[in-house]
């Protein structure tokens, strides 16, 4: 097999958010103001600046990122000035390294999808004085913290920053690098966390009074924002087999494109998904599960469902579903949460149920049995479209039985 057509597989993953158990989400949201006050107190002390009185967007925050994400083996003095998202990302990546075969034989690319707000947050370092400034100055480089990763040999490091698709953008970069034979291993992913105060919401898709209403349902009006992250260890297939890895899935294609606007463009997405499925080698007769994104507002949800029906005209064996139920909006990584839950069911050999739409919004109308399914474990082919506020769109195609073919 030529290097230009190397097969790329997922061998492990990590993901975390403050309310994996949905019963905790409303409690954490109710406690948001108190949690935010504690965060502000820590930030003011750490950066010798007065952040008191600064508000934040409505969101679901970790009570303590430091307690949730320990960084054993890394100099504690160096971790003091890490952004919250950097701490989460380091912890997720290092856990993958520690629990898997990654040696000097592995040419590793670390592709980190970072929130644009992290770059803004770096300005806080400029307000520090004296010794504290000298300790923190190296972290002004947005990639510097990734050099703290404990690997057998130094990796190549890159950052992808494109709002809601930063995570799939990082996966796209890592996938192509391994597929083309430039690397045999890639750590991809990252996290989202509110390190610094932001006085308003960063998205136009989350302004409803009750954002726990699920996507595609009547009255859905956006998501609450959530901290958290996702990371994946991908390898060239022969390397994974040589390492004795348990292969969870094979990435068959990731296609990138644009919708031309932040609002979901059903025609642009349809063309991109059809191209992606063709490039992945999916046949019109194959059965496919399409994990819809679910922005949870009536305009985008309706457009996405219309796109689903148009794709079904070419691939009649395709059905839609929703694997991210109960997840709030983790900027950059929301689109990958369904993939994480799917890999988790494969790893633990458990059944995964997709979401049920009990009362579709009036624009979607009635959802027919041939359009929707909750039984994702019945499918080997999985496709996942993902979107960003910039109008970026990606489509991921994976095969859950990589021993075939």
Coordinates of C-alpha atoms in Angstrom, one line a residue, residues 105-356:
X105 CA 9.3 4.4 16.9
X106 CA 6.3 6.7 16.6
X107 CA 6.5 9.9 14.6
X108 CA 3.9 11.9 16.4
X109 CA 1.9 14.9 15.3
X110 CA 0.0 16.8 18.1
X111 CA -2.8 18.7 16.4
X112 CA -4.6 20.9 18.9
X113 CA -7.9 22.6 18.2
X114 CA -8.0 25.8 20.3
X115 CA -10.7 28.3 21.0
X116 CA -10.0 31.8 19.5
X117 CA -10.8 33.2 23.0
X118 CA -7.7 31.5 24.3
X119 CA -5.5 33.8 22.2
X120 CA -7.4 36.8 23.7
X121 CA -6.8 35.4 27.2
X122 CA -3.1 35.5 26.7
X123 CA -3.2 39.3 27.1
X124 CA -3.6 38.8 30.8
X125 CA 0.1 37.8 31.1
X126 CA 1.0 41.3 30.0
X127 CA -0.4 42.8 33.1
X128 CA 1.9 40.7 35.4
X129 CA 4.9 42.2 37.1
X130 CA 8.5 41.1 38.1
X131 CA 9.1 37.5 38.9
X132 CA 5.6 36.4 38.2
X133 CA 5.9 37.7 34.6
X134 CA 9.2 35.9 34.1
X135 CA 7.6 32.7 35.2
X136 CA 4.6 33.0 32.9
X137 CA 6.2 34.7 29.9
X138 CA 7.0 31.5 27.9
X139 CA 3.3 30.7 28.0
X140 CA 2.6 33.7 25.8
X141 CA 3.4 31.3 22.9
X142 CA 0.0 29.5 22.4
X143 CA 1.8 26.3 21.6
X144 CA 4.3 26.4 24.5
X145 CA 2.2 24.4 26.9
X146 CA 2.1 21.4 24.6
X147 CA 5.9 21.1 25.1
X148 CA 5.0 19.9 28.6
X149 CA 3.7 16.6 27.2
X150 CA 5.8 13.7 28.3
X151 CA 6.6 11.7 25.2
X152 CA 9.5 9.4 24.3
X153 CA 10.6 11.9 21.5
X154 CA 9.5 15.4 20.8
X155 CA 6.4 15.6 18.6
X156 CA 5.5 18.0 15.8
X157 CA 3.0 20.5 17.2
X158 CA 0.3 22.6 15.5
X159 CA -2.8 24.6 16.4
X160 CA -6.1 24.8 14.6
X161 CA -8.4 27.7 15.6
X162 CA -11.7 28.0 13.8
X163 CA -14.5 28.4 16.3
X164 CA -17.0 25.5 16.5
X165 CA -15.0 23.3 14.1
X166 CA -11.6 23.5 15.8
X167 CA -11.9 19.9 17.0
X168 CA -12.8 18.4 13.7
X169 CA -10.3 20.7 12.1
X170 CA -7.5 19.2 14.3
X171 CA -8.8 15.7 13.5
X172 CA -8.8 16.6 9.7
X173 CA -5.2 17.8 9.9
X174 CA -4.0 14.7 11.8
X175 CA -5.9 12.3 9.6
X176 CA -4.4 13.8 6.4
X177 CA -0.9 13.8 7.9
X178 CA -1.1 10.1 8.8
X179 CA -2.9 9.1 5.5
X180 CA -0.1 10.7 3.5
X181 CA 2.6 8.9 5.4
X182 CA 4.1 12.0 7.0
X183 CA 3.4 10.6 10.5
X184 CA 2.4 7.2 11.8
X185 CA 0.7 8.6 14.9
X186 CA -1.3 11.7 15.8
X187 CA -2.8 13.1 19.0
X188 CA -5.7 15.3 18.0
X189 CA -8.3 17.3 19.9
X190 CA -8.3 19.8 22.7
X191 CA -10.8 21.6 24.9
X192 CA -12.9 24.6 25.7
X193 CA -13.0 26.5 29.0
X194 CA -13.7 30.0 30.1
X195 CA -10.4 31.1 31.5
X196 CA -11.0 34.8 31.4
X197 CA -14.2 36.8 31.8
X198 CA -16.3 37.5 28.7
X199 CA -19.2 39.8 29.2
X200 CA -21.5 38.3 26.5
X201 CA -22.3 35.2 24.7
X202 CA -20.0 34.3 21.8
X203 CA -22.7 32.7 19.6
X204 CA -26.0 33.8 18.1
X205 CA -27.4 30.2 18.5
X206 CA -28.0 30.2 22.2
X207 CA -30.4 32.8 23.5
X208 CA -33.5 30.9 24.5
X209 CA -35.0 30.9 27.9
X210 CA -34.8 27.1 28.3
X211 CA -31.9 25.7 26.5
X212 CA -32.3 22.1 27.8
X213 CA -34.9 21.5 25.1
X214 CA -33.3 18.9 22.8
X215 CA -32.5 19.7 19.1
X216 CA -35.2 19.1 16.5
X217 CA -37.9 19.4 19.2
X218 CA -40.6 22.1 19.2
X219 CA -39.3 25.1 21.1
X220 CA -35.6 24.3 20.9
X221 CA -33.8 27.6 21.3
X222 CA -30.1 26.9 21.5
X223 CA -27.7 25.3 24.0
X224 CA -26.0 26.5 27.2
X225 CA -22.3 26.7 26.8
X226 CA -20.2 24.0 28.5
X227 CA -16.5 23.6 29.4
X228 CA -14.9 20.3 28.5
X229 CA -12.8 18.6 25.8
X230 CA -12.2 15.6 23.6
X231 CA -9.0 13.9 22.3
X232 CA -8.2 11.0 20.0
X233 CA -5.2 8.8 19.4
X234 CA -5.1 7.9 15.7
X235 CA -2.5 5.7 13.9
X236 CA -1.6 4.3 10.6
X237 CA -3.4 0.9 10.6
X238 CA -0.3 -1.3 10.1
X239 CA 1.4 0.6 13.0
X240 CA -1.6 0.0 15.2
X241 CA -1.6 -3.7 14.4
X242 CA 2.1 -3.9 15.1
X243 CA 1.5 -2.2 18.5
X244 CA -1.2 -4.6 19.4
X245 CA -3.8 -1.8 19.7
X246 CA -7.5 -2.5 19.9
X247 CA -8.8 -0.6 16.8
X248 CA -12.1 1.1 17.6
X249 CA -12.9 2.5 14.1
X250 CA -11.4 3.5 10.8
X251 CA -11.6 7.0 9.4
X252 CA -12.6 6.6 5.8
X253 CA -12.9 10.2 4.9
X254 CA -13.0 13.8 6.2
X255 CA -14.1 16.4 3.7
X256 CA -14.0 20.1 4.4
X257 CA -16.0 22.9 2.7
X258 CA -18.0 26.1 3.3
X259 CA -21.6 27.0 3.5
X260 CA -21.1 30.6 2.7
X261 CA -22.7 31.9 5.9
X262 CA -23.1 30.8 9.5
X263 CA -26.6 29.5 8.9
X264 CA -26.7 25.9 7.8
X265 CA -27.0 25.8 3.9
X266 CA -28.8 22.5 3.1
X267 CA -27.7 22.4 -0.5
X268 CA -24.0 23.1 0.2
X269 CA -24.0 20.5 3.0
X270 CA -25.8 18.0 0.8
X271 CA -23.1 18.3 -1.9
X272 CA -20.3 18.0 0.6
X273 CA -21.8 14.9 2.4
X274 CA -22.5 13.2 -1.0
X275 CA -18.9 13.8 -2.1
X276 CA -17.5 12.6 1.3
X277 CA -19.5 9.4 1.2
X278 CA -18.4 8.7 -2.4
X279 CA -14.7 9.4 -1.4
X280 CA -15.1 7.0 1.5
X281 CA -16.1 4.2 -0.8
X282 CA -19.7 4.0 0.5
X283 CA -22.1 2.4 -1.9
X284 CA -25.7 3.6 -2.5
X285 CA -26.9 0.2 -1.3
X286 CA -25.0 0.5 2.1
X287 CA -26.8 1.2 5.3
X288 CA -25.5 4.4 7.0
X289 CA -26.2 6.2 10.2
X290 CA -26.0 10.0 10.0
X291 CA -25.4 11.7 13.4
X292 CA -27.0 15.1 12.9
X293 CA -25.2 18.1 14.5
X294 CA -28.2 19.6 16.3
X295 CA -27.7 23.3 16.9
X296 CA -31.0 23.3 18.7
X297 CA -32.7 26.2 16.9
X298 CA -35.6 25.8 14.5
X299 CA -34.0 27.4 11.5
X300 CA -30.8 25.3 11.5
X301 CA -32.5 22.1 12.7
X302 CA -35.0 22.3 9.9
X303 CA -32.3 22.9 7.3
X304 CA -30.3 20.0 8.6
X305 CA -33.3 17.7 8.5
X306 CA -34.1 18.8 4.9
X307 CA -30.4 18.0 4.0
X308 CA -30.8 14.5 5.5
X309 CA -33.8 13.8 3.3
X310 CA -32.0 15.0 0.2
X311 CA -29.0 12.8 0.9
X312 CA -31.4 9.8 1.4
X313 CA -32.5 10.2 -2.3
X314 CA -29.0 9.1 -3.3
X315 CA -28.3 6.8 -0.3
X316 CA -31.7 5.3 0.5
X317 CA -30.1 3.1 3.2
X318 CA -29.1 6.1 5.2
X319 CA -31.0 7.2 8.4
X320 CA -30.6 10.1 10.7
X321 CA -30.1 10.1 14.4
X322 CA -28.7 12.2 17.3
X323 CA -26.0 10.8 19.6
X324 CA -25.2 14.0 21.5
X325 CA -28.4 14.1 23.6
X326 CA -28.1 16.0 26.9
X327 CA -24.7 17.5 25.9
X328 CA -24.5 21.3 26.1
X329 CA -22.5 23.4 23.7
X330 CA -18.8 22.7 24.1
X331 CA -17.2 25.2 21.6
X332 CA -15.0 23.4 19.1
X333 CA -15.9 19.9 20.4
X334 CA -19.7 19.6 20.5
X335 CA -19.8 18.0 17.1
X336 CA -17.4 15.2 18.2
X337 CA -19.4 14.2 21.3
X338 CA -21.5 11.7 19.4
X339 CA -18.2 10.1 18.1
X340 CA -16.9 9.9 21.7
X341 CA -20.1 8.2 22.9
X342 CA -20.0 5.8 19.9
X343 CA -16.4 4.8 20.5
X344 CA -17.2 4.3 24.2
X345 CA -20.0 1.9 23.3
X346 CA -17.6 0.0 21.0
X347 CA -14.8 -0.1 23.6
X348 CA -17.1 -1.3 26.4
X349 CA -19.2 -3.5 24.2
X350 CA -22.4 -1.8 25.3
X351 CA -25.5 -0.7 23.4
X352 CA -25.8 3.0 22.5
X353 CA -29.3 4.5 22.0
X354 CA -29.6 7.6 19.8
X355 CA -32.1 10.4 20.8
X356 CA -35.8 10.1 20.2

